Coordinates of C-alpha atoms in Angstrom, one line a residue:
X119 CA -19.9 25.0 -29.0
X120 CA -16.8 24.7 -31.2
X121 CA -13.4 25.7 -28.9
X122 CA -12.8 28.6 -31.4
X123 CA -15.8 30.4 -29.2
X124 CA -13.4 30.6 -26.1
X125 CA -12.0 33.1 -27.9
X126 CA -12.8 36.8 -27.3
X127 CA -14.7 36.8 -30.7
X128 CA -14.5 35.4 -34.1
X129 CA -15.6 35.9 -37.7
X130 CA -16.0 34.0 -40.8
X131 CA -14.6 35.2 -43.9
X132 CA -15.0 33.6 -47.4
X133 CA -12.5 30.7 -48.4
X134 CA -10.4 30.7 -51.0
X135 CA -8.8 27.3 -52.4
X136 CA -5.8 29.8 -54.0
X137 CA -5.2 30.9 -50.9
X138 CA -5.2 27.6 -49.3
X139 CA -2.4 26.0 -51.9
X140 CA -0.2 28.6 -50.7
X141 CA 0.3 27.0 -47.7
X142 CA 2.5 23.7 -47.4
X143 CA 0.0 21.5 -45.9
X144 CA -2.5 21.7 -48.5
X145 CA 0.0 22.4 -51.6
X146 CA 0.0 19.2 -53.7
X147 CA -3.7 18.8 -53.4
X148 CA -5.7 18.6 -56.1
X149 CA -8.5 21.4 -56.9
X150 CA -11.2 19.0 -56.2
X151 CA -9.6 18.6 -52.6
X152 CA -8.8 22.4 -52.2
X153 CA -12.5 22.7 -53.4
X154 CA -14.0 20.2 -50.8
X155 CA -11.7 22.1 -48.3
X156 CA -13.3 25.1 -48.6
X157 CA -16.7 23.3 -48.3
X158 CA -16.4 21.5 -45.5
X159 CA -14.4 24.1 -43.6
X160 CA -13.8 27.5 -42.7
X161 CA -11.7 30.6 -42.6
X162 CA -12.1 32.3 -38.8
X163 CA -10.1 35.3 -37.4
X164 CA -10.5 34.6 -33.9
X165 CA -9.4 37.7 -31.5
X166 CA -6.5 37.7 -28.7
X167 CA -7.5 35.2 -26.3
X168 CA -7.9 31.8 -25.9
X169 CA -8.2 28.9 -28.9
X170 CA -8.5 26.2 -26.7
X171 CA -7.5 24.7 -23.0
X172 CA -5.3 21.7 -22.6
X173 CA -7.5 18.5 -21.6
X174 CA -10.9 19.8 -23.6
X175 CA -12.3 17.3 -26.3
X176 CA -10.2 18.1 -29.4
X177 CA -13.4 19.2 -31.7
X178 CA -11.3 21.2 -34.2
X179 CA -8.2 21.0 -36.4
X180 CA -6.4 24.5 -36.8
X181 CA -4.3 26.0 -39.8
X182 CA -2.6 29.4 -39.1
X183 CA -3.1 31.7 -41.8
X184 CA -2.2 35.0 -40.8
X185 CA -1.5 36.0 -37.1
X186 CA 0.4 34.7 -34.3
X187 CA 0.0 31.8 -32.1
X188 CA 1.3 30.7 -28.7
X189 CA 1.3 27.1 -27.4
X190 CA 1.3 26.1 -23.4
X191 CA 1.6 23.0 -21.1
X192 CA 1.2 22.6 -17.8
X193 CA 3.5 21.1 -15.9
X194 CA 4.3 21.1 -12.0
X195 CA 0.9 24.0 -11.5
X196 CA 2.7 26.1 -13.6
X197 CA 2.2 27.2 -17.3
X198 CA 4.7 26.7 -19.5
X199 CA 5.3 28.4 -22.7
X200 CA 6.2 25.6 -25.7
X201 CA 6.0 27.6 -29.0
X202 CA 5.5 31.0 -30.4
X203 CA 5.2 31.5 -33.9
X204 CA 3.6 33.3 -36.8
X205 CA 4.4 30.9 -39.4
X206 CA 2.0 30.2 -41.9
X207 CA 0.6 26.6 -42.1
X208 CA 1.3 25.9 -38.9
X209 CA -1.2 23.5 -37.7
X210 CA -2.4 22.3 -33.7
X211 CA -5.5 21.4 -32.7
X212 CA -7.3 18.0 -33.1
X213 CA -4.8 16.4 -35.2
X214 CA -5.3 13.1 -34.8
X215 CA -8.3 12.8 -35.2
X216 CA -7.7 10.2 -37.6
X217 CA -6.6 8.0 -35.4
X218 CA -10.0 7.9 -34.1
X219 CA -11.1 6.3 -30.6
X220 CA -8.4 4.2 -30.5
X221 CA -6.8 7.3 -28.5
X222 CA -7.8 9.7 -26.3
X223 CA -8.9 12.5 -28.4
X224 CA -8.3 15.5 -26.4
X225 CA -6.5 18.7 -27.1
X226 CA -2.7 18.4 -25.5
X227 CA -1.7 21.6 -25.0
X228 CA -3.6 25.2 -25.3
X229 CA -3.8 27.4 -27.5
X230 CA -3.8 31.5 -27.3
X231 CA -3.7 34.0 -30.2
X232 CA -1.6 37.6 -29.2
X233 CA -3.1 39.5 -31.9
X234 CA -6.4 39.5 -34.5
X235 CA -5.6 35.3 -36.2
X236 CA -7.2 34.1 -39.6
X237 CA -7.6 30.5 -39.4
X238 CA -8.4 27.5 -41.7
X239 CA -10.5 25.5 -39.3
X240 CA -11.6 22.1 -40.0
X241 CA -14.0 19.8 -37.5
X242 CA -12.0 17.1 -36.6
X243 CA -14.8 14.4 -37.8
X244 CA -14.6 16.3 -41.4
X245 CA -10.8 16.0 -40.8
X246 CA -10.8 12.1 -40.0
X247 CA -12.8 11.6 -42.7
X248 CA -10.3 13.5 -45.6
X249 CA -7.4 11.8 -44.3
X250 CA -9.3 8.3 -44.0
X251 CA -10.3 8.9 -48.1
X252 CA -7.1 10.7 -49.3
X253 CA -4.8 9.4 -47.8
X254 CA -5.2 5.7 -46.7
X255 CA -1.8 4.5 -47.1
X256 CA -0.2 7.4 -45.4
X257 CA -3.1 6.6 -41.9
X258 CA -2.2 2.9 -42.3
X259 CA 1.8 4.0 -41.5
X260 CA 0.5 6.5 -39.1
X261 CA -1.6 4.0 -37.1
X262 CA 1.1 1.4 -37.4
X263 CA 4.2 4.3 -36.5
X264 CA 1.6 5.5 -33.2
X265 CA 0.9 2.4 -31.8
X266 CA 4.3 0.8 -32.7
X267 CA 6.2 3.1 -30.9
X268 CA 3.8 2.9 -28.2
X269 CA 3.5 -0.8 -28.1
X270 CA 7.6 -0.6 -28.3
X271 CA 8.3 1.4 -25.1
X272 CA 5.6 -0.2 -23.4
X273 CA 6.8 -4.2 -23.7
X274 CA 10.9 -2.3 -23.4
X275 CA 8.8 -0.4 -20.0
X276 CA 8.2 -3.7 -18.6
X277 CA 11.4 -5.4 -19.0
X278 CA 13.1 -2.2 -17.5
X279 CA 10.8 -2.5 -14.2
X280 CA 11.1 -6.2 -14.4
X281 CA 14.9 -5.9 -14.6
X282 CA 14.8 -3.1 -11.5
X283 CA 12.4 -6.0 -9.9
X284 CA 15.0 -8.4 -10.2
X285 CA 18.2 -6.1 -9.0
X286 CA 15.9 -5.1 -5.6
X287 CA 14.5 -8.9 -4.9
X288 CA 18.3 -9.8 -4.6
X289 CA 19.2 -6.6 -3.0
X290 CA 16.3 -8.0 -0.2
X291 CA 17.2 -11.5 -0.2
X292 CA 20.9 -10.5 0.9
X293 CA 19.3 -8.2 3.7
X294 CA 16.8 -10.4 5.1
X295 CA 19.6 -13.0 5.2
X296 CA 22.0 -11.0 7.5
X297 CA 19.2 -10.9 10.3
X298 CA 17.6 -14.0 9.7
X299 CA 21.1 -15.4 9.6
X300 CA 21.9 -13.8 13.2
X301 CA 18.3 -14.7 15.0
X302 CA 19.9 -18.3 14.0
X303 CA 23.0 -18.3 15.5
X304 CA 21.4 -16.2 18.4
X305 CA 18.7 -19.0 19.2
X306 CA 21.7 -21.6 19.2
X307 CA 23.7 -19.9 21.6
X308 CA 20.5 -19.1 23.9
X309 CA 19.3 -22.7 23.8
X310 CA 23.2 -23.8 25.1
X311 CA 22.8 -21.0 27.8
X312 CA 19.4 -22.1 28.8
X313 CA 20.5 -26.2 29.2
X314 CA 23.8 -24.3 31.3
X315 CA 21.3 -22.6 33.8
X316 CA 19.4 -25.6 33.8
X317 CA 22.3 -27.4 35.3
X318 CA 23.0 -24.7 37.9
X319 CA 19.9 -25.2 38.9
X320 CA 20.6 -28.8 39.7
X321 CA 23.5 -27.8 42.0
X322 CA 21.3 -25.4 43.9
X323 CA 18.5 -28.1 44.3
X324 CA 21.5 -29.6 45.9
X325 CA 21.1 -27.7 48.7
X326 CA 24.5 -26.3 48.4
X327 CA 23.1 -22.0 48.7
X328 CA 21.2 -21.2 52.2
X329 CA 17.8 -20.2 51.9
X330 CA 19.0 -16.2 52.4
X331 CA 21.9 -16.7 49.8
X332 CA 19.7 -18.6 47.4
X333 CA 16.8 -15.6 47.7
X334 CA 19.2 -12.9 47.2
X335 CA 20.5 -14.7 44.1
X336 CA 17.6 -14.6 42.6
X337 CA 17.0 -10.8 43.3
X338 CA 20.4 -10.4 41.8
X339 CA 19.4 -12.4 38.9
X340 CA 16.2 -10.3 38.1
X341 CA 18.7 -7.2 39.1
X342 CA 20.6 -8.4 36.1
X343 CA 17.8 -9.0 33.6
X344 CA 16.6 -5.8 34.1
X345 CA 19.8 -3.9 34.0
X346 CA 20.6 -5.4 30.2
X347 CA 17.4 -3.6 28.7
X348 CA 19.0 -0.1 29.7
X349 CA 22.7 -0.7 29.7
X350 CA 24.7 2.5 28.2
X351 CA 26.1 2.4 24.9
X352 CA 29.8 2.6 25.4
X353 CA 32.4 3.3 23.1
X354 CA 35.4 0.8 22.5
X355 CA 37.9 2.3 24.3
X356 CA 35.3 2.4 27.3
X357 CA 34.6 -1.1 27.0
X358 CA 37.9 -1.8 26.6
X359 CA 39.1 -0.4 29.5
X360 CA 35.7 -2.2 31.8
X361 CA 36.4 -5.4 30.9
X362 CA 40.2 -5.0 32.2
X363 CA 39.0 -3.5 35.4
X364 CA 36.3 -6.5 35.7
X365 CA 38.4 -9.2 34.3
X366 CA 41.1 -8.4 36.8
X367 CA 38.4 -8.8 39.7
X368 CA 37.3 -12.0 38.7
X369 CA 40.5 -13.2 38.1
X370 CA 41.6 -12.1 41.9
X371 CA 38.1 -13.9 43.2
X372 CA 39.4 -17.0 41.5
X373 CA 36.9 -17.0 38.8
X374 CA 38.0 -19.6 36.4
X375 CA 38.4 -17.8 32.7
X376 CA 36.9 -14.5 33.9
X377 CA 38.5 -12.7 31.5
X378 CA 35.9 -14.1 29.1
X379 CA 33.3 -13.2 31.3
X380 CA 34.1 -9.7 31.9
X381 CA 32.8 -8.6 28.3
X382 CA 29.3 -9.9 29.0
X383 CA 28.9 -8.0 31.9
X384 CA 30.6 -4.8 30.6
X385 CA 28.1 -4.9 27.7
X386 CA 25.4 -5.6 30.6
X387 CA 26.7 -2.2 32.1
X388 CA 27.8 -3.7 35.6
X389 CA 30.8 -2.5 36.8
X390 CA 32.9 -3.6 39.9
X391 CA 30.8 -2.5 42.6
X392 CA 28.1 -5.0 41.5
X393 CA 29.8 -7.6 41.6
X394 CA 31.3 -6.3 45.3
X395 CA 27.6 -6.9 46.1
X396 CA 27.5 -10.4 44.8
X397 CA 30.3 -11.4 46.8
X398 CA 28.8 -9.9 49.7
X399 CA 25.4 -11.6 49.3
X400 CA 27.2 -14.9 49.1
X401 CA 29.7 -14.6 51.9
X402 CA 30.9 -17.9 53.4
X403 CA 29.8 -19.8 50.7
X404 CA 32.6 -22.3 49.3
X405 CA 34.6 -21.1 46.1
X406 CA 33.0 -23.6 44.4
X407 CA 29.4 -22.1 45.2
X408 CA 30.9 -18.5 44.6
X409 CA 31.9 -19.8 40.7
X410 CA 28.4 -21.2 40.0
X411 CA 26.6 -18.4 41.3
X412 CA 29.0 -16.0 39.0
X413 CA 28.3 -18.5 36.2
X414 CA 24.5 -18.3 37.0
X415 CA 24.5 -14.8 36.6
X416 CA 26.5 -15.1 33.4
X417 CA 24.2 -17.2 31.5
X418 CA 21.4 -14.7 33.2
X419 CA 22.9 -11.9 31.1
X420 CA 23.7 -13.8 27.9
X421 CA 20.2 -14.9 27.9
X422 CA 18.9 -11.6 27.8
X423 CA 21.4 -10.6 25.2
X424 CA 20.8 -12.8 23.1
X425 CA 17.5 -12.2 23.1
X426 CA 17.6 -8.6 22.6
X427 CA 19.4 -9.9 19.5
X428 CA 16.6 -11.9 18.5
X429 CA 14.3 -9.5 18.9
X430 CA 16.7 -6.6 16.8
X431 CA 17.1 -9.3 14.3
X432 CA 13.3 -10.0 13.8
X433 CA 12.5 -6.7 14.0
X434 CA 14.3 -5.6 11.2
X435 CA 13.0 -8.8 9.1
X436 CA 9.6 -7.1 9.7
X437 CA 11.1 -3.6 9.2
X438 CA 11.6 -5.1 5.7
X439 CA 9.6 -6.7 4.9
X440 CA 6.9 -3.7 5.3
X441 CA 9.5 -1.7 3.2
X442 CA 8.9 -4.1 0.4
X443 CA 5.3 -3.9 1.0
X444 CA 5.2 -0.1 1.1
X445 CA 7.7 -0.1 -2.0
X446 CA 5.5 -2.8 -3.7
X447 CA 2.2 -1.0 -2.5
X448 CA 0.9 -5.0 -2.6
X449 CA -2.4 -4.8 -1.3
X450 CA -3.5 -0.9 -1.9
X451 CA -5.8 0.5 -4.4
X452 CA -3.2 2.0 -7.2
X453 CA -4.3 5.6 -6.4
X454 CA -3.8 6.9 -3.6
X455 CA -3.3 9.8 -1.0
X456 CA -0.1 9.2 0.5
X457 CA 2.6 10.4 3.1
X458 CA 5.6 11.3 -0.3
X459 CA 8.3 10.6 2.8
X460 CA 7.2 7.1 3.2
X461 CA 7.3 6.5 -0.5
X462 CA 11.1 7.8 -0.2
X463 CA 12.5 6.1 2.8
X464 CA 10.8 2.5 1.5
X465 CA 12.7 3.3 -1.6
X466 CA 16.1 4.6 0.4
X467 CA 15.0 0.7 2.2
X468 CA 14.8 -1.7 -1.0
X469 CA 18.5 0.4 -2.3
X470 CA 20.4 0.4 0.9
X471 CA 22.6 -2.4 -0.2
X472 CA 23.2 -0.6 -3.3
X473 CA 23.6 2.6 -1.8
X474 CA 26.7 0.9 0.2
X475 CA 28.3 2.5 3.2
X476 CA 30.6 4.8 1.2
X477 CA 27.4 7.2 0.7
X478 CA 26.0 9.7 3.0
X479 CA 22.2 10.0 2.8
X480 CA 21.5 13.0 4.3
X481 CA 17.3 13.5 4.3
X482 CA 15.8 17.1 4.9
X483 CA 12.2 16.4 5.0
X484 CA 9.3 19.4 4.9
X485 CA 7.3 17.2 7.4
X486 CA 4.5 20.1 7.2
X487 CA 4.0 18.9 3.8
X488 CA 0.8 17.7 3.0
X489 CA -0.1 14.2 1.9
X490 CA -0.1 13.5 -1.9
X491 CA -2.5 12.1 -4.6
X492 CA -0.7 10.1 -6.9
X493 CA 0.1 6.2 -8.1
X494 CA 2.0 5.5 -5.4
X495 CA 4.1 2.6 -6.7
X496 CA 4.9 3.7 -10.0
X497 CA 6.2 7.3 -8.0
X498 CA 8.8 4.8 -6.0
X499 CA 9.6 3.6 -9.7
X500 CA 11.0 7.1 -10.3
X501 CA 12.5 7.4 -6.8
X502 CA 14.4 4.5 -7.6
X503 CA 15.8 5.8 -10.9
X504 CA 16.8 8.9 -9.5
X505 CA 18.2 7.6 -6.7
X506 CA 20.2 4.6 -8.4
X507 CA 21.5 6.9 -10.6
X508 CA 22.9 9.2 -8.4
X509 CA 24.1 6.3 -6.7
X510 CA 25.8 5.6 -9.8
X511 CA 27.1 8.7 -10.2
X512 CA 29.2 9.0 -7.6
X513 CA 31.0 5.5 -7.7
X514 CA 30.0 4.7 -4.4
X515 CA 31.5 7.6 -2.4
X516 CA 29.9 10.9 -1.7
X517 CA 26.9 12.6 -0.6
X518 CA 22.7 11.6 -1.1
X519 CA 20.6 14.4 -0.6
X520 CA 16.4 13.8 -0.5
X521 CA 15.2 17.1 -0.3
X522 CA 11.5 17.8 0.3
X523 CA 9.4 21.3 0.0
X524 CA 5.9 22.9 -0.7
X525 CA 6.0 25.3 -3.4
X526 CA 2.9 26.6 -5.6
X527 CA 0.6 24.1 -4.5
X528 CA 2.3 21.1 -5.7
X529 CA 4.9 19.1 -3.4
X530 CA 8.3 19.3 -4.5
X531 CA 11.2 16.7 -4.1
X532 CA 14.6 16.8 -4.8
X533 CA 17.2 14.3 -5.5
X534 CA 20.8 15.5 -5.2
X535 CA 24.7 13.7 -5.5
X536 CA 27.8 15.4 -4.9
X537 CA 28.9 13.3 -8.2
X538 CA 31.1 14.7 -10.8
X539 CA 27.7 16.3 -12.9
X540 CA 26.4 15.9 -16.0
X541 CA 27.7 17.7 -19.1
X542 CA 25.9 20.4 -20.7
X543 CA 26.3 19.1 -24.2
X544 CA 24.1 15.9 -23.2
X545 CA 22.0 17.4 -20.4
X546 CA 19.6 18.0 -22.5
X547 CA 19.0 14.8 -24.1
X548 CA 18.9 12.8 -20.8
X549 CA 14.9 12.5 -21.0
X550 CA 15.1 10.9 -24.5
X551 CA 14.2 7.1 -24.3
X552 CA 17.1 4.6 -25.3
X553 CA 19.5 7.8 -24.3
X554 CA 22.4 7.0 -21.6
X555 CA 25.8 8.2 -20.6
X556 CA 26.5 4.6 -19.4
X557 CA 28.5 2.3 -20.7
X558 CA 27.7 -0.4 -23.2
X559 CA 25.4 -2.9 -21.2
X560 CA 25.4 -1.0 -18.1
X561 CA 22.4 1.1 -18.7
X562 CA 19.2 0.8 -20.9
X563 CA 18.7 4.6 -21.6
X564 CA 15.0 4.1 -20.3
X565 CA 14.8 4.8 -16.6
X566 CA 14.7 8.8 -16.8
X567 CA 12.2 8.3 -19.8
X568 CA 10.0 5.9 -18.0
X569 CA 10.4 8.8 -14.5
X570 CA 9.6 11.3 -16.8
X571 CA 6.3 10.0 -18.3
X572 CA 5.0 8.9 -14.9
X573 CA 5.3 12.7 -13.6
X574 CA 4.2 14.5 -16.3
X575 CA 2.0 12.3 -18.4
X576 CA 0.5 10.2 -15.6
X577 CA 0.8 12.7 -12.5
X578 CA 0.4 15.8 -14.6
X579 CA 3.9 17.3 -13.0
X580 CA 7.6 18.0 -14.0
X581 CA 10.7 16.9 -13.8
X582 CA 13.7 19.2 -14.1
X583 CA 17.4 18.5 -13.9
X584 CA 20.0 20.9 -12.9
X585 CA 23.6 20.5 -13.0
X586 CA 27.3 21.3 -12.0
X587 CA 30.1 19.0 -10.9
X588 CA 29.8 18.5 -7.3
X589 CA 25.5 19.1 -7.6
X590 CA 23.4 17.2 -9.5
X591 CA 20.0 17.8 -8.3
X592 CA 16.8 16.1 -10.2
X593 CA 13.4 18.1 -8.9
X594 CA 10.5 16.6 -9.3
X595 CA 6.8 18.9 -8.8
X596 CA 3.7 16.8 -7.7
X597 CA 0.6 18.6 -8.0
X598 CA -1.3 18.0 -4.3
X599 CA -5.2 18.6 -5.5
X600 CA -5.9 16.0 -8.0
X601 CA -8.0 12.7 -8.3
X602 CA -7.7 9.5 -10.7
X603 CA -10.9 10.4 -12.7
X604 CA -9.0 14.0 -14.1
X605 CA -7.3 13.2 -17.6
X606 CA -3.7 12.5 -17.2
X607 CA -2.0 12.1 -20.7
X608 CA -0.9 8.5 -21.6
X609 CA -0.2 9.6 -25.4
X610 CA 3.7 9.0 -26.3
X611 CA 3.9 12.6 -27.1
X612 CA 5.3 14.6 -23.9
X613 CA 5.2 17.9 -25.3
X614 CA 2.0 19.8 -26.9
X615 CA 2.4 19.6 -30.6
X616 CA 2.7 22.7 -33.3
X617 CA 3.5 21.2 -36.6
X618 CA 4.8 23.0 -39.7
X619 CA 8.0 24.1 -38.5
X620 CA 10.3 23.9 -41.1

């Protein structure tokens, strides 16, 4: 069934190869071509309705003749109106055809008439053929101007991602170093604690604490291990002002240097009454038994801290290293159904050194929002685009917004800056590949062309940008009900195409 019969109803009417030089396409053919036309195709007037749906085999090759046509997309859910016109010889449909199987020969947009159409219809084998025989040349430049171009922003694709690839792996490498590079010097300074306690304990095998004394310097010592996994965050000016109060104790109980002691047992959360309790337990002991026991409890507590910072440094080593894996999405099938917030904060991850400290990133997540279906790992391609870029755009200073919503049945994320905005004369160029508002050598005018073909042509969603200084927000729509096996276009052409616009 030809996709003129999705139509309310059509006729045929007779040919006429005068009729058919009056339009453009077919005006410098010769009357054994306008002849063979009129063989081998047809005139239909189709009624108002449909021609054909976006994503059908492309059977047929269109010519408008009299009428008026309207070409659609979808994008994001939601159809979009591309073109309305009555012109005569405008052509849509399956052309081409003549490419043959090299491509994926469905139709890329649909197709409605408004009103009663005549069409010169063509099946696009018949089609193939004519332009195969006629013109040879002219498909030789085709092929090689299709597959070119294609070939082109593919190999220029790669070295873009490989290039981003390269930017993140030192962006990791410097963040992995600053915890690796503190579980270091934390290990060093717990092995010198350990070998101090070790020699406390020599002095106690000495015999030097009573069998009461010694016992409740031990419960003390657990006391204090225990206390450091729940001591209160205190500002500086409240730390500040502990370690005077206990720096003055210990220096009254004779402590030698106990002003550097007070700030470990400040950031323990001990305060002078503990240590009251110390002194009590070891009442009567000699000064010289009071200052190990003090000492003991010392390296008790920097133990413990400096574990905790082994443990906070390893931890975020792991935290990273399973952002780079999520980011990477090493391991895991290329589609997938996926949390999108995951996706994001991975991204926000693998950037933060980027991103720098002079940005807010301020995340208002729809957490209702169902999972999504999608190519994970080429969607945290476009998050990093969008967000370098925004990064970019404010200089280092200003506000990130990640915005998340459900809207229309597709998930919905936002990208925001509070940057300075991007002019309306060049806003709407910003999708075009090799376009940029960079500098020279500062940006490859690929990254929103490369976002932009992984939502719409490979996700089968939209990408909008809306601007004014102080709001830059880019929106991306994710449809949430689709699976691998449904056609996603991988063509270089991002729009549905009506030629014969002049």
């Amino acid at each position: 069934m030809n996709s003129s019969e999705t139509a309310g109803r059509s006729s045929r009417s007779v040919c006429d190869p005068a009729e058919l030089r009056t339009l453009f396409l077919f005006e410098k053919l010769t009357d054994e071509q306008l002849d063979r036309l009129c063989r081998d195709g047809r005139v239909e007037t189709i009624e108002p309705g449909v021609v054909f749906h976006e994503g059908e085999p492309a059977t047929c090759f269109y010519v408008l003749m009299d009428g008026e046509i309207v070409l659609t997309k979808l994008s994001g859910g939601t159809e979009i109106e591309l073109v309305r016109t009555q012109h005569r010889g405008a052509y849509s449909g399956a052309w081409m055809a003549y490419i043959g199987d090299k491509v994926d020969q469905t139709y890329n947009g649909t197709m409605k008439v408004t009103r009663p159409s005549r069409f010169f219809v063509l099946d696009a084998s018949v089609f193939a053929a004519m332009m195969h025989e006629w013109f040879p040349m002219a498909v030789h430049l085709l092929e090689g101007a299709f597959f070119g171009n294609r070939n082109t922003n593919a190999r220029i694709g790669q070295r873009e991602r490989l290039l981003a690839l390269g930017s993140l792996s030192a962006g990791l490498t410097h963040e992995l170093n600053n915890p690796a590079a503190a579980a270091v010097r934390a290990t060093s300074g717990l092995r010198e604690r350990v070998a101090g306690m070790r020699h406390k304990l020599a002095m106690m095998a000495d015999g030097k604490f009573d069998t009461a004394s010694l016992g409740a310097l031990v419960r003390l010592q657990e006391e204090a291990a225990a206390q450091v996994a729940k001591a209160p965050e205190l500002t500086p000016m409240e730390a500040a002002d502990r370690e005077d109060v206990l720096g003055e104790w210990l220096d009254e109980h004779g402590i030698v240097d106990g002003w550097n002691l007070a700030p470990n047992f400040v950031q323990a959360g001990f305060d002078v009454d503990w240590l009251e309790r110390v002194s009590a337990t070891l009442e009567g002991c000699t000064e010289q038994v009071f200052q190990g026991a003090i000492r003991w409890l010392n390296y008790t507590i920097e133990t413990e801290l400096l574990m905790n910072e082994i443990a906070d440094s390893t931890t975020r080593i792991s935290s990273l290293v399973n952002a780079a894996k999520q980011y990477s999405q090493m391991d895991r099938a290329p589609f997938q159904v996926v949390d999108i917030h995951d996706l994001l904060d991975s991204t926000l991850v693998m950037l933060s050194r980027k991103i720098g400290d002079g940005v807010e990133v301020v995340k208002d997540y729809d957490r209702a929002l169902p999972d999504v279906p999608c190519y994970a790992a080429e969607l945290n391609q476009v998050w990093t685009n969008l967000i370098d870029n925004a990064v970019y755009a404010m200089h280092g200073h200003g506000t990130l917004t990640i915005r998340t919503r459900h809207e229309n049945d597709c998930a919905v994320i936002e990208i925001g800056d509070s940057g300075p905005g991007i002019p309306e004369e060049v806003r709407s160029r910003i999708f075009e590949p090799f376009f940029t508002t960079k500098p020279m050598g500062e940006g490859t005018g690929l990254g929103l062309d490369i976002s932009f073909r992984i939502v719409v042509n490979k996700h089968d969603g939209d990408i909008q940008v809306d601007s004014e200084p102080g709001n830059t927000r880019f929106t991306v729509w994710l449809p949430l009900h689709r699976t691998p096996d449904e056609p996603a276009a991988e063509n270089v052409e991002p729009e549905s195409t009506v030629g014969g616009q002049r």
